[in-house]
Coordinates of C-alpha atoms and ligand atoms in Angstrom, one line a residue:
M50 CA 75.2 -60.5 37.4
K51 CA 79.1 -60.1 37.3
S52 CA 79.8 -57.1 35.3
I53 CA 83.4 -56.4 33.4
L54 CA 83.0 -53.4 35.8
T55 CA 83.3 -55.2 38.9
D56 CA 86.5 -55.0 40.4
R57 CA 87.8 -52.4 37.6
P58 CA 87.2 -48.9 39.6
A59 CA 88.9 -46.8 37.0
L60 CA 87.3 -48.0 33.9
K61 CA 83.7 -47.8 35.8
Q62 CA 84.7 -44.3 36.8
A63 CA 85.2 -43.6 33.1
L64 CA 81.9 -45.1 32.1
D65 CA 79.9 -43.3 35.3
T66 CA 81.1 -40.2 33.4
V67 CA 79.8 -41.3 29.9
A68 CA 76.4 -42.2 31.9
E69 CA 76.2 -38.5 33.2
V70 CA 76.9 -37.2 29.8
A71 CA 74.1 -39.5 28.5
G72 CA 71.6 -38.3 31.3
Y73 CA 72.6 -34.6 29.8
L74 CA 71.8 -35.5 26.7
W75 CA 68.4 -36.8 27.6
Q76 CA 67.3 -34.2 29.9
K77 CA 68.0 -31.3 27.1
G78 CA 66.0 -33.3 24.8
W79 CA 68.9 -34.1 22.5
A80 CA 68.4 -37.7 22.7
E81 CA 64.8 -38.9 22.0
R82 CA 64.3 -42.8 21.6
N83 CA 67.6 -44.5 20.6
G84 CA 68.9 -40.9 19.0
G85 CA 72.4 -40.3 19.3
N86 CA 75.5 -42.5 20.0
L87 CA 78.8 -42.6 21.2
T88 CA 82.2 -44.8 21.6
L89 CA 85.0 -44.1 24.4
N90 CA 88.5 -45.8 23.9
I91 CA 88.9 -47.9 26.9
T92 CA 92.5 -49.6 25.6
E93 CA 94.2 -48.2 28.9
Y94 CA 91.9 -50.2 31.5
A95 CA 92.5 -53.6 29.0
D96 CA 94.2 -55.7 31.9
E97 CA 95.6 -59.3 31.2
Q98 CA 92.4 -60.5 32.4
M99 CA 90.4 -58.4 29.9
R100 CA 92.5 -59.3 27.4
A101 CA 92.1 -62.9 27.6
M102 CA 88.2 -62.7 27.9
P103 CA 86.7 -64.6 25.2
A104 CA 84.3 -63.5 22.6
I105 CA 80.7 -63.7 23.1
S106 CA 79.9 -62.7 19.3
K107 CA 81.1 -63.7 16.2
P108 CA 83.7 -61.0 14.3
L109 CA 81.5 -58.3 13.0
P110 CA 82.6 -56.3 10.1
I111 CA 83.7 -52.7 10.9
G112 CA 83.5 -51.6 7.3
V113 CA 86.7 -50.0 6.9
T114 CA 89.8 -50.8 8.0
L115 CA 91.5 -49.0 10.6
P116 CA 95.5 -50.0 11.0
H117 CA 95.6 -47.6 14.2
L118 CA 93.1 -49.7 16.2
K119 CA 94.7 -53.1 16.2
G120 CA 94.1 -54.6 19.9
C121 CA 91.9 -51.6 21.0
Y122 CA 89.1 -51.8 23.3
F123 CA 86.2 -49.5 23.0
Y124 CA 83.1 -49.1 24.7
C125 CA 79.8 -48.5 22.0
K126 CA 76.4 -47.7 22.9
G127 CA 74.3 -50.2 21.5
T128 CA 72.3 -50.1 18.4
G129 CA 68.4 -49.0 19.0
K130 CA 69.6 -48.5 22.4
R131 CA 68.4 -45.7 24.7
M132 CA 70.5 -43.0 26.0
R133 CA 68.2 -42.3 29.3
D134 CA 68.8 -45.9 29.9
L135 CA 72.4 -45.7 29.3
A136 CA 72.3 -43.0 31.9
R137 CA 71.3 -45.2 34.5
D138 CA 73.9 -48.3 33.6
P139 CA 76.3 -48.2 30.6
M140 CA 76.6 -52.0 30.4
C141 CA 72.3 -52.3 29.7
A142 CA 72.7 -49.9 26.9
G143 CA 75.9 -50.9 25.4
S144 CA 79.0 -53.4 25.2
I145 CA 82.7 -53.5 25.1
V146 CA 84.5 -54.6 22.0
R147 CA 87.7 -55.8 20.7
I148 CA 89.1 -54.6 17.6
L149 CA 90.8 -57.8 15.9
D150 CA 94.1 -57.9 14.1
D151 CA 92.7 -57.4 10.7
C152 CA 91.7 -54.0 11.8
A153 CA 88.6 -54.6 9.8
T154 CA 86.6 -56.8 12.2
Y155 CA 85.8 -56.6 15.8
E156 CA 84.0 -58.9 18.7
I157 CA 82.4 -58.5 21.6
I158 CA 83.4 -59.3 25.0
A159 CA 80.9 -58.0 27.6
D160 CA 78.8 -57.9 29.2
E161 CA 76.2 -58.8 26.9
P162 CA 76.3 -59.3 23.1
I163 CA 74.6 -56.0 22.5
V164 CA 75.5 -54.8 18.8
P165 CA 77.1 -51.3 18.5
T166 CA 75.5 -48.1 17.2
S167 CA 74.8 -48.2 13.5
E168 CA 77.3 -45.3 13.2
I169 CA 80.2 -47.6 14.5
S170 CA 81.9 -47.2 11.1
S171 CA 82.1 -43.1 11.5
H172 CA 82.8 -43.5 15.3
L173 CA 85.8 -45.8 14.9
S174 CA 87.4 -43.8 11.8
L175 CA 87.2 -40.9 14.0
Q176 CA 89.4 -43.0 16.7
N177 CA 91.4 -44.2 14.5
Y178 CA 92.3 -40.6 13.3
M179 CA 92.7 -39.5 17.1
I180 CA 95.3 -42.1 17.9
E181 CA 96.9 -41.7 14.3
C182 CA 97.5 -37.6 15.5
G183 CA 98.6 -38.6 18.8
S184 CA 95.6 -36.4 20.3
G185 CA 95.4 -38.3 22.9
Y186 CA 91.7 -38.0 22.5
K187 CA 89.3 -41.0 23.7
A188 CA 85.6 -40.0 23.0
T189 CA 83.2 -39.7 20.0
L190 CA 79.6 -38.0 20.6
H191 CA 76.8 -38.2 18.3
T192 CA 73.8 -36.4 19.2
H193 CA 70.7 -33.8 18.4
P194 CA 71.2 -30.8 19.6
I195 CA 67.6 -29.0 18.9
E196 CA 68.8 -25.3 18.0
L197 CA 71.9 -26.3 16.1
V198 CA 69.8 -29.0 13.9
A199 CA 67.0 -26.3 13.7
M200 CA 69.7 -23.7 11.9
S201 CA 70.6 -26.4 9.5
H202 CA 67.6 -26.6 8.1
S203 CA 68.3 -23.2 5.9
Q204 CA 70.7 -22.9 3.3
E205 CA 72.2 -19.6 4.7
W206 CA 73.4 -21.4 7.9
L207 CA 75.0 -24.5 6.0
D208 CA 77.9 -22.1 5.1
S209 CA 80.5 -23.3 7.9
E210 CA 82.3 -19.9 8.1
H211 CA 79.1 -18.0 8.4
L212 CA 77.5 -20.1 10.7
T213 CA 80.8 -20.4 13.1
Q214 CA 81.4 -16.3 12.7
T215 CA 77.6 -15.9 14.0
L216 CA 77.7 -18.6 16.9
W217 CA 81.4 -17.4 17.9
S218 CA 79.6 -13.3 18.2
M219 CA 77.0 -14.6 20.4
I220 CA 78.6 -14.7 23.5
P221 CA 82.7 -14.4 24.2
E222 CA 83.0 -18.0 25.8
T223 CA 81.9 -19.6 22.3
L224 CA 85.4 -18.6 20.7
A225 CA 86.9 -19.4 23.9
F226 CA 85.6 -22.9 24.1
A227 CA 85.3 -23.7 20.5
P228 CA 88.1 -21.8 18.8
L229 CA 87.9 -24.1 15.9
G230 CA 84.2 -23.9 15.1
I231 CA 81.8 -25.9 13.5
G232 CA 81.9 -27.7 10.0
V233 CA 78.9 -28.6 8.2
V234 CA 78.4 -31.5 6.2
P235 CA 75.5 -31.6 3.4
Y236 CA 72.6 -34.1 4.2
A237 CA 73.7 -37.4 3.8
L238 CA 71.9 -40.9 4.6
P239 CA 72.6 -42.0 8.2
S240 CA 75.7 -44.5 8.6
S241 CA 76.6 -43.9 4.7
V242 CA 80.4 -43.4 3.9
E243 CA 79.1 -40.0 2.1
L244 CA 78.3 -39.0 5.7
A245 CA 81.5 -40.8 7.3
D246 CA 84.0 -39.4 5.0
P247 CA 83.4 -35.6 5.0
T248 CA 82.7 -35.9 8.9
L249 CA 86.4 -37.6 9.4
Q250 CA 88.0 -34.8 7.4
L251 CA 86.1 -31.8 8.7
I252 CA 86.8 -33.2 12.6
K253 CA 90.9 -32.3 11.5
K254 CA 89.8 -28.7 11.3
H255 CA 86.6 -28.0 13.5
D256 CA 85.8 -28.6 17.1
V257 CA 82.4 -30.1 16.1
V258 CA 80.9 -31.4 13.2
L259 CA 76.9 -30.6 12.2
W260 CA 75.2 -32.8 10.1
E261 CA 72.5 -31.0 7.8
K262 CA 69.2 -31.7 9.0
H263 CA 70.4 -34.7 11.6
G264 CA 72.7 -33.9 14.4
T265 CA 76.5 -33.3 15.5
V266 CA 79.4 -35.2 15.9
A267 CA 82.3 -33.8 18.5
V268 CA 85.7 -35.6 19.8
G269 CA 87.6 -34.7 23.1
P270 CA 89.8 -36.2 25.7
D271 CA 87.0 -37.8 27.6
M272 CA 83.0 -37.8 27.0
M273 CA 82.0 -34.8 29.1
E274 CA 84.7 -32.7 27.0
A275 CA 83.0 -34.0 23.8
F276 CA 79.5 -33.2 25.6
D277 CA 80.9 -29.6 26.4
Q278 CA 82.0 -28.6 22.9
T279 CA 78.6 -29.4 21.5
D280 CA 77.0 -27.8 24.5
V281 CA 78.9 -24.4 24.2
L282 CA 77.9 -24.3 20.8
N283 CA 74.4 -25.3 20.5
K284 CA 74.2 -22.3 23.5
A285 CA 75.5 -19.6 21.1
A286 CA 72.7 -21.2 18.5
T287 CA 70.0 -21.1 21.3
I288 CA 70.7 -17.4 22.1
F289 CA 70.5 -16.1 18.3
M290 CA 67.3 -18.2 18.5
T291 CA 66.0 -16.1 21.5
A292 CA 66.8 -13.2 19.7
K293 CA 64.8 -14.0 17.1
N294 CA 61.7 -15.0 19.5
F295 CA 62.4 -11.5 20.8
G296 CA 61.5 -10.1 17.4
F297 CA 65.0 -9.4 16.4
T298 CA 68.2 -10.8 14.8
A299 CA 71.2 -10.6 17.6
E300 CA 73.6 -8.1 16.3
G301 CA 76.9 -10.1 17.6
M302 CA 80.0 -8.8 18.9
T303 CA 82.0 -7.2 16.1
P304 CA 84.7 -9.4 14.2
E305 CA 87.1 -6.9 15.8
A306 CA 85.8 -7.8 19.2
V307 CA 86.2 -11.6 18.4
Q308 CA 89.6 -11.3 17.2
T309 CA 90.6 -9.1 20.1
I310 CA 89.3 -12.4 22.0
R311 CA 91.4 -14.8 19.8
T312 CA 94.2 -12.7 20.4
V313 CA 94.1 -11.8 24.4
F314 CA 93.4 -15.8 25.0
N315 CA 96.0 -17.2 22.5
L316 CA 93.2 -19.1 21.1
P317 CA 94.4 -22.0 18.8
N318 CA 93.2 -21.5 15.1
E319 CA 94.0 -25.4 14.1
R320 CA 94.1 -28.9 16.4
Ligands
2HA55 O1 71.7 -44.0 16.7 O2 71.3 -41.0 16.1 O3 72.1 -41.3 13.5 C1 70.7 -43.2 16.3 C2 71.1 -42.0 15.5 C3 71.8 -42.3 14.0
ZN56 ZN1 71.6 -39.6 14.9

């Protein structure tokens, strides 16, 4: 079957990276069944022919109006689809959508009318913000990293500042690669506005947002970077947990040692 990826090597390469990340999510046990979802802004690959492609769905509501997304194109994982299937073939587990001129609805244009992720309004709100602030970021990633989600089951770790300082102190690289740390959103129903709104506010100040008793959200210039941010912070959580399994609480680098890394490596403390 002819795919939108046929004869579009640059778009295929971008989605190959998405597929590679989906494979990692499955291998890490972060993407059980249909767990997790993602979007990639592919507007830069939308040639004249793609822009002329007819819709294969009726207009669907985003749930919010997002003025910066007018005429944009996104690859979205499909609702109910498996990351491990996406790893084999992105177009079997997701679709390409076009945002309509009202900035409040979208239509599917390829390859099959696979309805996007249930978290689409949250993902597209993040995409809208990333364009608005001129970040150049293209990817949003929601997944279920085991150790970070486990930590979010304790009141102690729902304090963003305390959680961030603890994770930074596990190994120097955590601060180096996640200098804005992790923000925590209190438990809210998946796909709800109560989850989407604070996520958007917290991602403005943090590398990754942790949803209590659920998962994480990360953004990045491409899908690999969004994955790396999540992986770096979850690695720190795994070290903390491994020390617990050895029967002690990890000592952590001192606050002074952490501060020295920020100074020496000239790490930003805002986006
Ligand atoms: O798409 O992870 O939060 C499945 C989910 C929803
Ligand atoms: Zn989820």
